[in-house]
PDB file of C-alpha atoms in Angstrom:
ATOM      1  CA  MET A  33     205.753 160.691  61.642  1.00  0.00           C
ATOM      2  CA  GLN A  34     208.179 163.123  59.932  1.00  0.00           C
ATOM      3  CA  SER A  35     211.195 162.174  62.099  1.00  0.00           C
ATOM      4  CA  LEU A  36     212.317 158.906  63.537  1.00  0.00           C
ATOM      5  CA  THR A  37     215.698 160.014  64.815  1.00  0.00           C
ATOM      6  CA  ALA A  38     214.925 160.261  68.517  1.00  0.00           C
ATOM      7  CA  SER A  39     216.004 157.381  70.738  1.00  0.00           C
ATOM      8  CA  TYR A  40     212.484 156.425  71.660  1.00  0.00           C
ATOM      9  CA  LEU A  41     211.252 156.145  68.105  1.00  0.00           C
ATOM     10  CA  VAL A  42     211.636 152.778  66.411  1.00  0.00           C
ATOM     11  CA  SER A  43     211.744 152.734  62.566  1.00  0.00           C
ATOM     12  CA  MET A  44     208.292 152.408  61.103  1.00  0.00           C
ATOM     13  CA  THR A  45     209.487 149.588  58.935  1.00  0.00           C
ATOM     14  CA  GLU A  46     211.402 147.730  61.645  1.00  0.00           C
ATOM     15  CA  THR A  47     209.783 144.454  62.773  1.00  0.00           C
ATOM     16  CA  THR A  48     212.161 143.387  65.479  1.00  0.00           C
ATOM     17  CA  LEU A  49     210.216 143.448  68.813  1.00  0.00           C
ATOM     18  CA  PRO A  50     210.966 142.521  72.421  1.00  0.00           C
ATOM     19  CA  ALA A  51     210.848 138.729  72.874  1.00  0.00           C
ATOM     20  CA  ARG A  52     207.572 137.496  74.354  1.00  0.00           C
ATOM     21  CA  SER A  53     207.415 135.225  77.316  1.00  0.00           C
ATOM     22  CA  ASP A  54     204.776 133.223  79.153  1.00  0.00           C
ATOM     23  CA  SER A  55     204.568 135.796  81.958  1.00  0.00           C
ATOM     24  CA  ILE A  56     201.354 137.700  82.523  1.00  0.00           C
ATOM     25  CA  SER A  57     202.881 140.985  81.291  1.00  0.00           C
ATOM     26  CA  SER A  58     204.367 140.986  77.809  1.00  0.00           C
ATOM     27  CA  GLY A  59     204.916 143.895  75.344  1.00  0.00           C
ATOM     28  CA  THR A  60     204.463 145.317  72.752  1.00  0.00           C
ATOM     29  CA  MET A  61     201.633 147.595  71.164  1.00  0.00           C
ATOM     30  CA  LEU A  62     199.189 149.323  73.404  1.00  0.00           C
ATOM     31  CA  ALA A  63     196.074 148.963  71.214  1.00  0.00           C
ATOM     32  CA  ASP A  64     194.006 151.502  73.213  1.00  0.00           C
ATOM     33  CA  ARG A  65     196.432 154.394  72.451  1.00  0.00           C
ATOM     34  CA  ALA A  66     196.602 156.746  69.438  1.00  0.00           C
ATOM     35  CA  LEU A  67     198.885 159.496  68.285  1.00  0.00           C
ATOM     36  CA  LEU A  68     198.157 163.098  67.387  1.00  0.00           C
ATOM     37  CA  ARG A  69     200.740 165.383  65.748  1.00  0.00           C
ATOM     38  CA  VAL A  70     200.792 169.075  66.559  1.00  0.00           C
ATOM     39  CA  ALA A  71     202.799 171.015  64.005  1.00  0.00           C
ATOM     40  CA  GLY A  72     202.966 174.320  62.179  1.00  0.00           C
ATOM     41  CA  ASP A  73     203.562 177.732  63.682  1.00  0.00           C
ATOM     42  CA  ASP A  74     205.459 177.131  66.913  1.00  0.00           C
ATOM     43  CA  PRO A  75     203.536 174.085  68.340  1.00  0.00           C
ATOM     44  CA  ARG A  76     205.573 174.250  71.494  1.00  0.00           C
ATOM     45  CA  GLY A  77     204.500 177.751  72.201  1.00  0.00           C
ATOM     46  CA  PHE A  78     200.936 176.864  71.308  1.00  0.00           C
ATOM     47  CA  LEU A  79     200.785 173.963  73.859  1.00  0.00           C
ATOM     48  CA  GLN A  80     202.891 175.789  76.443  1.00  0.00           C
ATOM     49  CA  GLY A  81     200.045 178.117  77.345  1.00  0.00           C
ATOM     50  CA  LEU A  82     197.396 175.385  77.432  1.00  0.00           C
ATOM     51  CA  ILE A  83     198.643 172.249  79.275  1.00  0.00           C
ATOM     52  CA  THR A  84     200.178 171.445  82.628  1.00  0.00           C
ATOM     53  CA  GLN A  85     203.568 170.239  81.303  1.00  0.00           C
ATOM     54  CA  ASP A  86     206.525 172.288  80.237  1.00  0.00           C
ATOM     55  CA  VAL A  87     206.705 171.822  76.476  1.00  0.00           C
ATOM     56  CA  ALA A  88     209.335 174.442  75.838  1.00  0.00           C
ATOM     57  CA  THR A  89     211.985 172.253  77.493  1.00  0.00           C
ATOM     58  CA  LEU A  90     210.690 168.936  76.235  1.00  0.00           C
ATOM     59  CA  ASP A  91     213.752 166.875  75.363  1.00  0.00           C
ATOM     60  CA  ALA A  92     213.918 164.346  72.472  1.00  0.00           C
ATOM     61  CA  ALA A  93     215.175 161.650  74.777  1.00  0.00           C
ATOM     62  CA  ALA A  94     212.472 161.965  77.473  1.00  0.00           C
ATOM     63  CA  PRO A  95     208.678 162.169  76.999  1.00  0.00           C
ATOM     64  CA  ARG A  96     206.499 163.818  79.664  1.00  0.00           C
ATOM     65  CA  TRP A  97     203.097 163.220  81.066  1.00  0.00           C
ATOM     66  CA  GLY A  98     200.650 166.084  81.218  1.00  0.00           C
ATOM     67  CA  GLY A  99     197.070 167.188  81.081  1.00  0.00           C
ATOM     68  CA  LEU A 100     194.584 169.645  79.618  1.00  0.00           C
ATOM     69  CA  LEU A 101     192.429 171.084  82.377  1.00  0.00           C
ATOM     70  CA  THR A 102     189.343 173.112  82.829  1.00  0.00           C
ATOM     71  CA  PRO A 103     189.798 176.766  83.955  1.00  0.00           C
ATOM     72  CA  GLN A 104     188.951 175.448  87.490  1.00  0.00           C
ATOM     73  CA  GLY A 105     191.888 173.011  87.318  1.00  0.00           C
ATOM     74  CA  LYS A 106     189.960 169.736  86.768  1.00  0.00           C
ATOM     75  CA  ALA A 107     191.261 167.053  84.389  1.00  0.00           C
ATOM     76  CA  LEU A 108     189.772 166.853  80.926  1.00  0.00           C
ATOM     77  CA  PHE A 109     192.452 164.769  79.164  1.00  0.00           C
ATOM     78  CA  ASP A 110     195.765 163.272  80.081  1.00  0.00           C
ATOM     79  CA  PHE A 111     198.471 162.238  77.650  1.00  0.00           C
ATOM     80  CA  LEU A 112     202.162 161.771  77.056  1.00  0.00           C
ATOM     81  CA  LEU A 113     204.174 164.241  75.017  1.00  0.00           C
ATOM     82  CA  TRP A 114     206.989 163.227  72.659  1.00  0.00           C
ATOM     83  CA  ALA A 115     209.269 165.692  70.838  1.00  0.00           C
ATOM     84  CA  ASP A 116     209.484 164.998  67.061  1.00  0.00           C
ATOM     85  CA  ASP A 117     211.816 167.644  65.623  1.00  0.00           C
ATOM     86  CA  ASP A 118     209.737 170.844  65.378  1.00  0.00           C
ATOM     87  CA  ALA A 119     206.433 169.021  66.070  1.00  0.00           C
ATOM     88  CA  ILE A 120     204.928 167.434  69.158  1.00  0.00           C
ATOM     89  CA  LEU A 121     203.430 163.970  69.234  1.00  0.00           C
ATOM     90  CA  ILE A 122     200.574 163.340  71.693  1.00  0.00           C
ATOM     91  CA  ASP A 123     200.188 159.839  73.023  1.00  0.00           C
ATOM     92  CA  CYS A 124     196.574 159.642  74.166  1.00  0.00           C
ATOM     93  CA  GLU A 125     193.629 157.341  74.588  1.00  0.00           C
ATOM     94  CA  ALA A 126     192.377 156.250  71.189  1.00  0.00           C
ATOM     95  CA  THR A 127     188.728 156.671  72.209  1.00  0.00           C
ATOM     96  CA  VAL A 128     189.238 160.436  73.043  1.00  0.00           C
ATOM     97  CA  ALA A 129     191.776 161.346  70.407  1.00  0.00           C
ATOM     98  CA  GLU A 130     189.191 163.046  68.129  1.00  0.00           C
ATOM     99  CA  ALA A 131     187.679 164.939  71.155  1.00  0.00           C
ATOM    100  CA  LEU A 132     191.121 166.041  72.256  1.00  0.00           C
ATOM    101  CA  ALA A 133     192.075 167.290  68.759  1.00  0.00           C
ATOM    102  CA  ARG A 134     188.787 169.293  68.649  1.00  0.00           C
ATOM    103  CA  ARG A 135     189.406 170.770  72.087  1.00  0.00           C
ATOM    104  CA  LEU A 136     192.904 171.837  71.206  1.00  0.00           C
ATOM    105  CA  SER A 137     191.673 173.214  67.896  1.00  0.00           C
ATOM    106  CA  MET A 138     189.418 175.616  69.759  1.00  0.00           C
ATOM    107  CA  TYR A 139     192.481 177.558  70.916  1.00  0.00           C
ATOM    108  CA  ARG A 140     194.135 177.889  67.500  1.00  0.00           C
ATOM    109  CA  LEU A 141     192.228 181.017  66.489  1.00  0.00           C
ATOM    110  CA  ARG A 142     194.034 182.209  63.360  1.00  0.00           C
ATOM    111  CA  ARG A 143     197.306 180.548  64.279  1.00  0.00           C
ATOM    112  CA  ALA A 144     198.785 178.207  61.593  1.00  0.00           C
ATOM    113  CA  ILE A 145     198.730 175.083  63.715  1.00  0.00           C
ATOM    114  CA  THR A 146     197.812 171.617  62.529  1.00  0.00           C
ATOM    115  CA  ILE A 147     196.450 168.842  64.825  1.00  0.00           C
ATOM    116  CA  ASP A 148     196.111 165.590  62.946  1.00  0.00           C
ATOM    117  CA  PRO A 149     196.186 161.897  63.557  1.00  0.00           C
ATOM    118  CA  ALA A 150     199.735 160.499  63.276  1.00  0.00           C
ATOM    119  CA  PRO A 151     200.750 157.103  61.899  1.00  0.00           C
ATOM    120  CA  GLY A 152     202.361 154.518  64.079  1.00  0.00           C
ATOM    121  CA  ALA A 153     201.576 153.013  67.444  1.00  0.00           C
ATOM    122  CA  VAL A 154     202.562 153.300  71.143  1.00  0.00           C
ATOM    123  CA  HIS A 155     204.512 150.335  72.452  1.00  0.00           C
ATOM    124  CA  TRP A 156     205.272 149.118  76.005  1.00  0.00           C
ATOM    125  CA  SER A 157     207.289 146.475  77.619  1.00  0.00           C
ATOM    126  CA  PRO A 158     207.686 145.761  81.344  1.00  0.00           C
ATOM    127  CA  ASP A 159     211.437 145.521  81.016  1.00  0.00           C
ATOM    128  CA  GLY A 160     214.244 145.534  78.473  1.00  0.00           C
ATOM    129  CA  ASP A 161     216.218 148.332  76.932  1.00  0.00           C
ATOM    130  CA  THR A 162     213.956 149.378  73.967  1.00  0.00           C
ATOM    131  CA  GLY A 163     212.557 152.916  74.263  1.00  0.00           C
ATOM    132  CA  VAL A 164     212.643 154.967  77.422  1.00  0.00           C
ATOM    133  CA  SER A 165     211.368 154.634  80.956  1.00  0.00           C
ATOM    134  CA  ASP A 166     207.747 155.708  81.443  1.00  0.00           C
ATOM    135  CA  PRO A 167     208.064 159.339  82.719  1.00  0.00           C
ATOM    136  CA  ARG A 168     205.526 158.880  85.438  1.00  0.00           C
ATOM    137  CA  LEU A 169     207.178 155.952  87.215  1.00  0.00           C
ATOM    138  CA  ALA A 170     210.140 153.886  86.114  1.00  0.00           C
ATOM    139  CA  GLU A 171     208.565 150.721  87.465  1.00  0.00           C
ATOM    140  CA  LEU A 172     205.848 151.042  84.812  1.00  0.00           C
ATOM    141  CA  GLY A 173     208.366 149.863  82.231  1.00  0.00           C
ATOM    142  CA  ARG A 174     209.607 151.061  78.847  1.00  0.00           C
ATOM    143  CA  ARG A 175     207.685 152.973  76.237  1.00  0.00           C
ATOM    144  CA  TRP A 176     208.377 153.805  72.567  1.00  0.00           C
ATOM    145  CA  LEU A 177     206.715 154.638  69.264  1.00  0.00           C
ATOM    146  CA  GLY A 178     206.867 152.471  66.124  1.00  0.00           C
ATOM    147  CA  ALA A 179     204.882 150.587  63.546  1.00  0.00           C
ATOM    148  CA  PRO A 180     201.653 148.683  64.670  1.00  0.00           C
ATOM    149  CA  ALA A 181     202.456 145.141  65.822  1.00  0.00           C
ATOM    150  CA  GLU A 182     201.250 142.451  68.164  1.00  0.00           C
ATOM    151  CA  PRO A 183     199.214 143.839  71.075  1.00  0.00           C
ATOM    152  CA  ALA A 184     200.822 143.855  74.517  1.00  0.00           C
ATOM    153  CA  THR A 185     199.288 141.796  77.385  1.00  0.00           C
ATOM    154  CA  GLY A 186     199.166 142.701  81.049  1.00  0.00           C
ATOM    155  CA  TRP A 187     199.642 146.434  80.781  1.00  0.00           C
ATOM    156  CA  LEU A 188     196.405 147.249  82.662  1.00  0.00           C
ATOM    157  CA  ALA A 189     197.103 144.860  85.538  1.00  0.00           C
ATOM    158  CA  HIS A 190     200.715 146.091  85.705  1.00  0.00           C
ATOM    159  CA  ARG A 191     199.705 149.792  85.810  1.00  0.00           C
ATOM    160  CA  LEU A 192     197.011 149.320  88.444  1.00  0.00           C
ATOM    161  CA  SER A 193     199.282 147.200  90.640  1.00  0.00           C
ATOM    162  CA  LEU A 194     201.564 150.254  90.847  1.00  0.00           C
ATOM    163  CA  GLY A 195     198.651 152.505  91.806  1.00  0.00           C
ATOM    164  CA  VAL A 196     198.903 154.617  88.619  1.00  0.00           C
ATOM    165  CA  THR A 197     195.645 155.895  87.155  1.00  0.00           C
ATOM    166  CA  GLU A 198     195.017 157.340  83.647  1.00  0.00           C
ATOM    167  CA  GLY A 199     192.329 158.034  81.123  1.00  0.00           C
ATOM    168  CA  GLN A 200     188.848 159.546  81.353  1.00  0.00           C
ATOM    169  CA  ALA A 201     187.272 156.411  82.799  1.00  0.00           C
ATOM    170  CA  GLU A 202     189.579 156.647  85.866  1.00  0.00           C
ATOM    171  CA  LEU A 203     190.371 160.386  86.076  1.00  0.00           C
ATOM    172  CA  GLY A 204     186.952 161.543  84.983  1.00  0.00           C
ATOM    173  CA  SER A 205     186.297 164.483  82.667  1.00  0.00           C
ATOM    174  CA  ASP A 206     185.850 167.768  84.508  1.00  0.00           C
ATOM    175  CA  GLN A 207     185.447 165.797  87.754  1.00  0.00           C
ATOM    176  CA  THR A 208     188.855 165.541  89.427  1.00  0.00           C
ATOM    177  CA  LEU A 209     191.342 168.307  90.343  1.00  0.00           C
ATOM    178  CA  TRP A 210     194.594 167.649  88.601  1.00  0.00           C
ATOM    179  CA  LEU A 211     196.617 167.206  91.817  1.00  0.00           C
ATOM    180  CA  GLU A 212     194.001 164.771  93.117  1.00  0.00           C
ATOM    181  CA  THR A 213     195.080 162.471  90.253  1.00  0.00           C
ATOM    182  CA  ASN A 214     198.560 162.308  91.863  1.00  0.00           C
ATOM    183  CA  ALA A 215     199.942 164.415  89.073  1.00  0.00           C
ATOM    184  CA  ARG A 216     202.436 166.176  91.305  1.00  0.00           C
ATOM    185  CA  GLU A 217     203.975 162.868  92.427  1.00  0.00           C
ATOM    186  CA  LEU A 218     204.028 161.368  88.927  1.00  0.00           C
ATOM    187  CA  GLY A 219     205.564 164.360  87.290  1.00  0.00           C
ATOM    188  CA  GLY A 220     202.493 165.606  85.391  1.00  0.00           C
ATOM    189  CA  VAL A 221     202.768 169.271  86.193  1.00  0.00           C
ATOM    190  CA  SER A 222     205.340 172.022  86.062  1.00  0.00           C
ATOM    191  CA  PHE A 223     205.237 174.714  88.715  1.00  0.00           C
ATOM    192  CA  THR A 224     207.774 176.918  87.007  1.00  0.00           C
ATOM    193  CA  LYS A 225     206.575 177.166  83.411  1.00  0.00           C
ATOM    194  CA  GLY A 226     204.094 180.005  83.808  1.00  0.00           C
ATOM    195  CA  CYS A 227     200.431 180.242  82.953  1.00  0.00           C
ATOM    196  CA  TYR A 228     198.214 177.597  81.446  1.00  0.00           C
ATOM    197  CA  THR A 229     194.532 176.693  81.525  1.00  0.00           C
ATOM    198  CA  GLY A 230     193.702 175.741  85.129  1.00  0.00           C
ATOM    199  CA  GLN A 231     197.067 176.871  86.430  1.00  0.00           C
ATOM    200  CA  GLU A 232     195.763 179.292  89.146  1.00  0.00           C
ATOM    201  CA  ASN A 233     193.839 176.685  91.147  1.00  0.00           C
ATOM    202  CA  THR A 234     196.505 173.998  90.607  1.00  0.00           C
ATOM    203  CA  ALA A 235     199.302 176.285  91.911  1.00  0.00           C
ATOM    204  CA  ARG A 236     197.165 177.401  94.807  1.00  0.00           C
ATOM    205  CA  MET A 237     196.545 173.863  95.877  1.00  0.00           C
ATOM    206  CA  HIS A 238     200.249 173.073  95.529  1.00  0.00           C
ATOM    207  CA  HIS A 239     201.572 175.969  97.437  1.00  0.00           C
ATOM    208  CA  ARG A 240     198.899 176.680 100.078  1.00  0.00           C
ATOM    209  CA  ALA A 241     196.278 174.009 100.333  1.00  0.00           C
ATOM    210  CA  LYS A 242     196.180 170.350 101.219  1.00  0.00           C
ATOM    211  CA  VAL A 243     195.313 167.743  98.596  1.00  0.00           C
ATOM    212  CA  ASN A 244     192.232 166.305 100.456  1.00  0.00           C
ATOM    213  CA  ARG A 245     191.432 163.538  98.025  1.00  0.00           C
ATOM    214  CA  ARG A 246     193.380 161.041  95.953  1.00  0.00           C
ATOM    215  CA  LEU A 247     192.649 158.744  93.083  1.00  0.00           C
ATOM    216  CA  VAL A 248     193.590 155.271  94.400  1.00  0.00           C
ATOM    217  CA  VAL A 249     193.385 151.654  93.285  1.00  0.00           C
ATOM    218  CA  ALA A 250     191.628 149.330  95.692  1.00  0.00           C
ATOM    219  CA  PRO A 251     190.208 145.724  95.870  1.00  0.00           C
ATOM    220  CA  LEU A 252     186.825 145.500  94.143  1.00  0.00           C
ATOM    221  CA  THR A 253     183.804 145.949  96.326  1.00  0.00           C
ATOM    222  CA  GLU A 254     180.298 147.276  95.699  1.00  0.00           C
ATOM    223  CA  PRO A 255     180.786 150.464  93.661  1.00  0.00           C
ATOM    224  CA  GLY A 256     179.703 153.742  95.266  1.00  0.00           C
ATOM    225  CA  ASP A 257     179.558 157.427  94.568  1.00  0.00           C
ATOM    226  CA  ARG A 258     183.347 157.705  94.878  1.00  0.00           C
ATOM    227  CA  THR A 259     183.990 154.868  92.381  1.00  0.00           C
ATOM    228  CA  ARG A 260     185.441 155.885  88.977  1.00  0.00           C
ATOM    229  CA  ALA A 261     186.166 152.513  87.281  1.00  0.00           C
ATOM    230  CA  THR A 262     185.780 148.854  88.033  1.00  0.00           C
ATOM    231  CA  TYR A 263     187.795 145.915  86.707  1.00  0.00           C
ATOM    232  CA  PRO A 264     186.018 142.736  87.653  1.00  0.00           C
ATOM    233  CA  ASP A 265     188.479 140.486  85.907  1.00  0.00           C
ATOM    234  CA  LEU A 266     191.320 141.961  88.018  1.00  0.00           C
ATOM    235  CA  GLY A 267     189.303 142.282  91.174  1.00  0.00           C
ATOM    236  CA  LEU A 268     190.189 145.989  91.339  1.00  0.00           C
ATOM    237  CA  MET A 269     188.588 149.420  91.122  1.00  0.00           C
ATOM    238  CA  VAL A 270     189.621 153.041  91.094  1.00  0.00           C
ATOM    239  CA  GLU A 271     188.115 155.461  93.569  1.00  0.00           C
ATOM    240  CA  LEU A 272     188.461 159.078  94.662  1.00  0.00           C
ATOM    241  CA  ARG A 273     188.977 158.800  98.385  1.00  0.00           C
ATOM    242  CA  ARG A 274     189.720 161.306 101.194  1.00  0.00           C
ATOM    243  CA  VAL A 275     193.304 160.954 102.292  1.00  0.00           C
ATOM    244  CA  GLU A 276     192.197 160.266 105.922  1.00  0.00           C
ATOM    245  CA  ALA A 277     189.955 157.461 104.728  1.00  0.00           C
ATOM    246  CA  LEU A 278     191.971 155.445 102.231  1.00  0.00           C
ATOM    247  CA  GLY A 279     190.929 152.277 103.853  1.00  0.00           C
ATOM    248  CA  ASP A 280     192.061 149.175 101.915  1.00  0.00           C
ATOM    249  CA  ALA A 281     193.437 151.225  99.053  1.00  0.00           C
ATOM    250  CA  LEU A 282     196.769 150.210  97.510  1.00  0.00           C
ATOM    251  CA  VAL A 283     199.405 152.636  98.810  1.00  0.00           C
ATOM    252  CA  PRO A 284     202.572 152.067  96.743  1.00  0.00           C
ATOM    253  CA  ALA A 285     205.878 153.531  97.978  1.00  0.00           C
ATOM    254  CA  TRP A 286     205.653 156.623  95.814  1.00  0.00           C
ATOM    255  CA  LEU A 287     202.205 157.517  97.147  1.00  0.00           C
ATOM    256  CA  GLY A 288     203.100 156.557 100.718  1.00  0.00           C
ATOM    257  CA  ALA A 289     206.074 158.971 100.629  1.00  0.00           C
ATOM    258  CA  ALA A 290     203.803 161.759  99.440  1.00  0.00           C
ATOM    259  CA  LEU A 291     201.209 161.181 102.092  1.00  0.00           C
ATOM    260  CA  ALA A 292     203.972 161.176 104.735  1.00  0.00           C
ATOM    261  CA  THR A 293     205.439 164.466 103.584  1.00  0.00           C
ATOM    262  CA  PRO A 294     203.989 167.645 105.010  1.00  0.00           C
ATOM    263  CA  GLU A 295     202.070 169.764 102.578  1.00  0.00           C
ATOM    264  CA  PRO A 296     203.908 172.889 101.243  1.00  0.00           C
ATOM    265  CA  ALA A 297     203.381 175.857 103.575  1.00  0.00           C
TER     266      ALA A 297
END
C-alpha cells in the first residue's frame, strides 16, 4: 500500500489489535480475502465505466461494495472498494483475485493502468471502534486494512445470520442478476453514476420490473436446483428463491422492509 493515511487503514507495522474474547465471533484478519491495487492513468475513471459502484465519489473515510457484471447484468465478482490516495484498493475473495485481475485487465486496452496484488490484509471485528462500519450493513461490524495477523473467528456465521450473501459460491458466476443478490438494499449499486457493464438491464429492473427472485439464507435441508451453497457445520444454506415462495428463509429487517415496499413504478 502506498498510503496509510485514511481512517480505515491501520499502519502495516502496527500490532495492536482488538481484544479477543470467548464469544463465537472475534476479530481480526479475514484469511479468505485478498487485496488488489488499481493504479496508474486515472484508475477511478477506468473502474467507473466498468463496475456497479460510483468510484468517482469514493471517499477515503467510507469504502463501498460493488460488483463487476456481465453485459446481461449478472454477477461475476463482488468486492469492496477502498480509496488509497490516487489508487483504488479492491477487497475481494482470495480465491478469485487472480481471475478478477485478469478480467479487469481485458478492459485496459492501451491505457496505462496497473492491477496488482497489494500487501496487507482485510480485518474485521463484530464491534469496537477500529476501522469503519461495513458499507453493506452496519450490523455486520467493523472493517479495516492492515498487516496480516491472527485470523478472525465467527465471521461467516455472523454474516449469514444477517442474511448477507457474498462471493462466487453464493452469488454464482454469470448466474444471478445483480439486484437478485440484494445489491440495491445493501448499497451495491449506483443508479446515478452513468453507464457501466450490465447497467442497462440492472437499471431496467430497478425502474420498471419487479425483482422476482432473491438470494436468501435458510436452514439446511436437502440441496436442490435453487441451492447455491451449503454450510453443514452451521446448519445453513444459500438459495435463490422466488419472492412469493421464500418459505423458511431468514428474512432480516433490512430485507423485510424491501419486500414490503412497492417496486418502483
